[in-house]
Amino acid sequence: MRKKIVAGNWKMNKTLQEGVQLASEVKESVAKAAVKDVTVIVCTPFIHLTEVKKTLGNGVALGAQNCAAEPKGAFTGEVSAEMVKSTGATYVIIGHSERRAYYGETDAILNKKVNLALEQGLTPIFCIGEVLQEREANIHFDVVKKQLSEGLFSLSAEQFSNVVIAYEPVWAIGTGKTATSEQAQEIHKYIRGVIAAKYGNAVADGITILYGGSCNAQNAKELFANPDVDGGLIGGASLKAADFTTIVTSF
Ligand code: PEP
């Protein structure tokens, strides 16, 4: 049985004090919901990691939103996978569309980040997804296949089994425009098929594939009901503990 996951991506929101407050609310409401078999993660800005880890304890896992493509050294402003790991974080988002679009992160760069994260024992949450023009041109299947193949397919089957995939259509991120349940299932199934062709059915069946893009407390249930949707990567709705917890309970 593959892992069900709900991961919050706080992006560049919340001061340290506000972040600790939100983490404390998330911890409490997730504990109250007493959901079994769902891994809950919050991915915070770097500066929050250590304090949020202390606040969360063990019930909710911690992730970063990025890590450097180099292991250490003269890279001013960067934070390495090893440094992320040292805070107690166990997950790291890699290749979010905002990193790809605004910071020029190519699949080759992302592949380096994934390798460094895995070397540290971090679980990469690797984001893929097409922009609106690509969906309209009906090339979204090719786009995600290329992102998978260039970003991840140099990994061994064992390494790949430690990666979580997040399918996030860029046109749905922060726009309030969610993929329909049918669109999500169609492409998640396709992604699993591409993985099966490369690594075999057993690996593909074990990989968690999250949906991201305006997933919220109202639509999560329908999206998560699909056989190939194993949870969500949640932006805006992860900033309110109550909404985030409703999503956690939506399986
Ligand atoms: C995201 O940033 O990963 C995301 C899915 O954002 P939102 O839920 O706000 O669309």
Tab-separated table of C-alpha atoms and ligand atoms in Angstrom:
chain	number	residue	atom	x	y	z
A	1	MET	CA	0.000	0.000	0.000
A	2	ARG	CA	1.493	3.331	-1.014
A	3	LYS	CA	1.650	6.257	1.375
A	4	LYS	CA	-1.147	8.822	1.433
A	5	ILE	CA	0.299	12.281	1.966
A	6	VAL	CA	-0.999	15.803	2.499
A	7	ALA	CA	1.805	18.365	2.374
A	8	GLY	CA	1.428	22.079	2.995
A	9	ASN	CA	3.615	24.512	1.069
A	10	TRP	CA	3.679	27.761	2.996
A	11	LYS	CA	5.724	29.489	0.264
A	12	MET	CA	7.068	32.931	1.326
A	13	ASN	CA	4.419	33.556	3.963
A	14	LYS	CA	4.457	34.029	7.745
A	15	THR	CA	7.013	35.629	10.006
A	16	LEU	CA	8.844	33.227	12.290
A	17	GLN	CA	6.409	33.966	15.136
A	18	GLU	CA	3.369	33.535	12.871
A	19	GLY	CA	4.830	30.324	11.489
A	20	VAL	CA	5.346	28.831	14.938
A	21	GLN	CA	1.753	29.787	15.809
A	22	LEU	CA	0.427	28.132	12.637
A	23	ALA	CA	2.522	25.021	13.275
A	24	SER	CA	1.114	24.782	16.758
A	25	GLU	CA	-2.471	25.063	15.437
A	26	VAL	CA	-1.778	22.460	12.733
A	27	LYS	CA	-0.282	20.079	15.257
A	28	GLU	CA	-3.292	20.417	17.538
A	29	SER	CA	-6.002	20.131	14.901
A	30	VAL	CA	-4.333	17.236	13.091
A	31	ALA	CA	-3.967	15.397	16.416
A	32	LYS	CA	-7.644	16.035	17.192
A	33	ALA	CA	-8.694	14.710	13.772
A	34	ALA	CA	-6.884	11.455	14.653
A	35	VAL	CA	-6.579	10.403	11.022
A	36	LYS	CA	-4.810	7.113	10.521
A	37	ASP	CA	-2.544	6.230	7.596
A	38	VAL	CA	-2.031	9.768	6.287
A	39	THR	CA	1.392	11.394	6.439
A	40	VAL	CA	0.993	15.106	7.118
A	41	ILE	CA	3.852	17.439	6.221
A	42	VAL	CA	4.375	21.187	6.465
A	43	CYS	CA	7.001	22.698	4.165
A	44	THR	CA	8.105	25.986	5.652
A	45	PRO	CA	10.562	28.721	4.721
A	46	PHE	CA	14.146	27.831	5.715
A	47	ILE	CA	14.284	30.181	8.684
A	48	HIS	CA	11.243	28.508	10.264
A	49	LEU	CA	12.482	24.945	10.098
A	50	THR	CA	14.223	24.590	13.449
A	51	GLU	CA	11.557	26.299	15.541
A	52	VAL	CA	8.676	24.646	13.698
A	53	LYS	CA	10.335	21.263	14.244
A	54	LYS	CA	10.359	21.900	17.999
A	55	THR	CA	6.698	22.903	17.855
A	56	LEU	CA	5.480	20.018	15.719
A	57	GLY	CA	7.109	17.162	17.597
A	58	ASN	CA	6.552	13.877	15.779
A	59	GLY	CA	2.889	13.930	14.680
A	60	VAL	CA	3.411	16.180	11.655
A	61	ALA	CA	6.509	15.900	9.465
A	62	LEU	CA	8.621	18.824	8.350
A	63	GLY	CA	9.903	19.750	4.907
A	64	ALA	CA	11.807	22.545	3.198
A	65	GLN	CA	10.670	24.165	-0.057
A	66	ASN	CA	14.009	23.951	-1.844
A	67	CYS	CA	17.658	23.053	-1.402
A	68	ALA	CA	20.875	23.984	-3.177
A	69	ALA	CA	22.200	22.154	-6.233
A	70	GLU	CA	25.671	22.033	-4.649
A	71	PRO	CA	26.654	20.196	-1.467
A	72	LYS	CA	28.475	23.058	0.314
A	73	GLY	CA	30.809	25.986	-0.055
A	74	ALA	CA	30.900	29.467	-1.550
A	75	PHE	CA	27.262	29.789	-2.646
A	76	THR	CA	26.047	32.865	-0.808
A	77	GLY	CA	22.397	32.734	0.160
A	78	GLU	CA	21.976	29.028	-0.575
A	79	VAL	CA	20.928	26.283	1.852
A	80	SER	CA	22.240	22.760	1.291
A	81	ALA	CA	20.363	19.486	1.616
A	82	GLU	CA	22.658	18.588	4.512
A	83	MET	CA	21.713	21.824	6.295
A	84	VAL	CA	18.001	21.133	5.715
A	85	LYS	CA	18.473	17.654	7.146
A	86	SER	CA	20.219	19.030	10.243
A	87	THR	CA	17.050	20.935	11.246
A	88	GLY	CA	15.055	17.719	11.596
A	89	ALA	CA	13.258	18.123	8.265
A	90	THR	CA	12.698	14.878	6.384
A	91	TYR	CA	11.148	16.161	3.125
A	92	VAL	CA	12.127	18.776	0.565
A	93	ILE	CA	10.079	20.170	-2.318
A	94	ILE	CA	12.171	20.185	-5.492
A	95	GLY	CA	11.203	21.724	-8.819
A	96	HIS	CA	8.144	23.689	-7.775
A	97	SER	CA	6.867	25.556	-10.841
A	98	GLU	CA	7.670	28.879	-9.151
A	99	ARG	CA	11.327	27.785	-8.847
A	100	ARG	CA	11.310	26.603	-12.458
A	101	ALA	CA	9.701	29.796	-13.775
A	102	TYR	CA	11.243	32.564	-11.618
A	103	TYR	CA	14.659	31.112	-10.781
A	104	GLY	CA	15.496	29.315	-14.010
A	105	GLU	CA	15.667	25.864	-12.452
A	106	THR	CA	16.029	23.363	-15.271
A	107	ASP	CA	15.501	19.626	-15.035
A	108	ALA	CA	19.299	19.185	-15.075
A	109	ILE	CA	19.658	21.446	-12.009
A	110	LEU	CA	16.729	19.712	-10.326
A	111	ASN	CA	18.320	16.336	-10.946
A	112	LYS	CA	21.389	17.486	-8.985
A	113	LYS	CA	19.159	18.674	-6.135
A	114	VAL	CA	17.270	15.366	-6.030
A	115	ASN	CA	20.535	13.427	-5.805
A	116	LEU	CA	21.850	15.608	-2.985
A	117	ALA	CA	18.553	15.343	-1.090
A	118	LEU	CA	18.528	11.551	-1.414
A	119	GLU	CA	22.172	11.342	-0.276
A	120	GLN	CA	21.050	13.059	2.926
A	121	GLY	CA	18.111	10.691	3.391
A	122	LEU	CA	15.596	13.434	2.642
A	123	THR	CA	12.493	12.546	0.633
A	124	PRO	CA	12.200	14.826	-2.394
A	125	ILE	CA	8.687	15.949	-3.334
A	126	PHE	CA	9.398	16.418	-7.031
A	127	CYS	CA	6.973	18.762	-8.814
A	128	ILE	CA	5.987	18.428	-12.446
A	129	GLY	CA	3.216	19.987	-14.505
A	130	GLU	CA	2.373	21.897	-17.653
A	131	VAL	CA	1.568	25.556	-18.253
A	132	LEU	CA	-1.760	26.580	-19.767
A	133	GLN	CA	-0.508	26.855	-23.373
A	134	GLU	CA	0.880	23.331	-23.156
A	135	ARG	CA	-2.458	21.995	-21.880
A	136	GLU	CA	-4.301	23.863	-24.629
A	137	ALA	CA	-1.892	22.508	-27.245
A	138	ASN	CA	-2.582	19.050	-25.839
A	139	ILE	CA	1.085	18.376	-25.145
A	140	HIS	CA	0.749	18.096	-21.349
A	141	PHE	CA	1.476	14.366	-21.391
A	142	ASP	CA	4.767	14.949	-23.252
A	143	VAL	CA	5.689	17.780	-20.883
A	144	VAL	CA	5.358	15.707	-17.709
A	145	LYS	CA	7.089	12.739	-19.331
A	146	LYS	CA	10.094	14.928	-20.194
A	147	GLN	CA	10.199	16.421	-16.690
A	148	LEU	CA	10.144	12.937	-15.161
A	149	SER	CA	12.712	11.554	-17.499
A	150	GLU	CA	15.200	14.463	-17.297
A	151	GLY	CA	14.683	15.176	-13.619
A	152	LEU	CA	14.461	11.680	-12.184
A	153	PHE	CA	15.095	8.784	-14.516
A	154	SER	CA	18.855	8.724	-13.894
A	155	LEU	CA	17.979	7.362	-10.420
A	156	SER	CA	18.175	3.685	-9.587
A	157	ALA	CA	14.857	1.956	-8.863
A	158	GLU	CA	15.761	1.964	-5.180
A	159	GLN	CA	16.476	5.698	-5.168
A	160	PHE	CA	13.364	6.443	-7.216
A	161	SER	CA	11.216	4.563	-4.703
A	162	ASN	CA	12.171	7.224	-2.146
A	163	VAL	CA	10.739	10.092	-4.213
A	164	VAL	CA	7.232	11.541	-3.998
A	165	ILE	CA	5.815	13.051	-7.197
A	166	ALA	CA	3.561	16.107	-7.144
A	167	TYR	CA	1.614	16.753	-10.333
A	168	GLU	CA	0.789	20.456	-10.315
A	169	PRO	CA	-0.705	21.979	-13.458
A	170	VAL	CA	0.784	25.483	-13.422
A	171	TRP	CA	-2.531	26.985	-14.566
A	172	ALA	CA	-4.155	25.698	-11.378
A	173	ILE	CA	-1.573	26.954	-8.856
A	174	GLY	CA	-2.873	29.859	-6.806
A	175	THR	CA	-5.526	30.608	-9.416
A	176	GLY	CA	-8.579	29.035	-7.816
A	177	LYS	CA	-8.906	26.981	-11.014
A	178	THR	CA	-8.557	23.312	-10.080
A	179	ALA	CA	-8.082	20.444	-12.504
A	180	THR	CA	-11.273	18.423	-12.675
A	181	SER	CA	-11.259	15.122	-10.926
A	182	GLU	CA	-11.196	13.407	-14.364
A	183	GLN	CA	-8.251	15.513	-15.576
A	184	ALA	CA	-6.316	14.713	-12.401
A	185	GLN	CA	-6.970	10.964	-12.580
A	186	GLU	CA	-6.172	10.856	-16.315
A	187	ILE	CA	-2.729	12.396	-15.950
A	188	HIS	CA	-1.867	10.693	-12.654
A	189	LYS	CA	-2.592	7.355	-14.309
A	190	TYR	CA	-0.439	8.388	-17.248
A	191	ILE	CA	2.424	9.398	-14.925
A	192	ARG	CA	2.216	6.050	-13.141
A	193	GLY	CA	2.320	4.337	-16.533
A	194	VAL	CA	5.468	6.252	-17.548
A	195	ILE	CA	7.079	5.218	-14.253
A	196	ALA	CA	6.012	1.604	-14.810
A	197	ALA	CA	7.569	1.607	-18.282
A	198	LYS	CA	10.890	2.774	-16.795
A	199	TYR	CA	10.999	0.968	-13.420
A	200	GLY	CA	8.309	-1.740	-13.607
A	201	ASN	CA	4.858	-2.108	-12.095
A	202	ALA	CA	5.955	-2.800	-8.536
A	203	VAL	CA	7.879	0.478	-8.275
A	204	ALA	CA	5.114	2.445	-10.033
A	205	ASP	CA	2.441	1.002	-7.742
A	206	GLY	CA	4.415	2.065	-4.683
A	207	ILE	CA	5.002	5.683	-5.717
A	208	THR	CA	2.907	8.381	-4.085
A	209	ILE	CA	1.618	10.891	-6.643
A	210	LEU	CA	0.133	14.058	-5.152
A	211	TYR	CA	-2.145	16.551	-6.871
A	212	GLY	CA	-1.471	20.267	-6.382
A	213	GLY	CA	-3.210	23.354	-7.704
A	214	SER	CA	-6.010	25.145	-5.836
A	215	CYS	CA	-6.815	22.013	-3.863
A	216	ASN	CA	-8.897	23.086	-0.885
A	217	ALA	CA	-11.243	21.961	1.866
A	218	GLN	CA	-14.162	21.830	-0.601
A	219	ASN	CA	-12.649	19.896	-3.515
A	220	ALA	CA	-10.076	17.619	-1.828
A	221	LYS	CA	-12.503	14.757	-1.250
A	222	GLU	CA	-13.415	14.430	-4.909
A	223	LEU	CA	-9.792	14.692	-6.056
A	224	PHE	CA	-8.497	12.186	-3.478
A	225	ALA	CA	-11.216	9.669	-4.379
A	226	ASN	CA	-9.351	8.895	-7.611
A	227	PRO	CA	-7.342	5.663	-7.579
A	228	ASP	CA	-4.115	7.316	-8.758
A	229	VAL	CA	-4.332	10.471	-6.616
A	230	ASP	CA	-2.557	9.724	-3.341
A	231	GLY	CA	-3.018	13.078	-1.673
A	232	GLY	CA	-2.184	16.717	-2.219
A	233	LEU	CA	0.433	19.429	-2.176
A	234	ILE	CA	-1.438	22.388	-0.763
A	235	GLY	CA	-0.442	26.044	-1.075
A	236	GLY	CA	-2.973	28.707	-0.038
A	237	ALA	CA	-5.221	26.377	1.962
A	238	SER	CA	-2.274	25.190	4.081
A	239	LEU	CA	-2.053	28.621	5.724
A	240	LYS	CA	-5.228	28.003	7.721
A	241	ALA	CA	-4.997	25.106	10.172
A	242	ALA	CA	-8.715	24.287	9.981
A	243	ASP	CA	-8.806	24.144	6.158
A	244	PHE	CA	-5.571	22.175	6.013
A	245	THR	CA	-6.896	19.656	8.535
A	246	THR	CA	-10.141	19.255	6.592
A	247	ILE	CA	-8.000	18.344	3.571
A	248	VAL	CA	-6.060	15.843	5.702
A	249	THR	CA	-9.376	14.166	6.566
A	250	SER	CA	-10.572	14.062	2.939
A	251	PHE	CA	-9.514	10.509	2.014
B	1	PEP	C1	1.504	24.966	-4.591
B	1	PEP	O1	2.091	26.036	-4.524
B	1	PEP	O2	2.151	23.919	-4.564
B	1	PEP	C2	0.048	24.983	-4.684
B	1	PEP	C3	-0.561	23.880	-5.000
B	1	PEP	O3	-0.570	26.197	-4.456
B	1	PEP	P1	-2.170	26.437	-4.327
B	1	PEP	O4	-2.731	25.319	-3.512
B	1	PEP	O5	-2.275	27.760	-3.633
B	1	PEP	O6	-2.706	26.455	-5.714
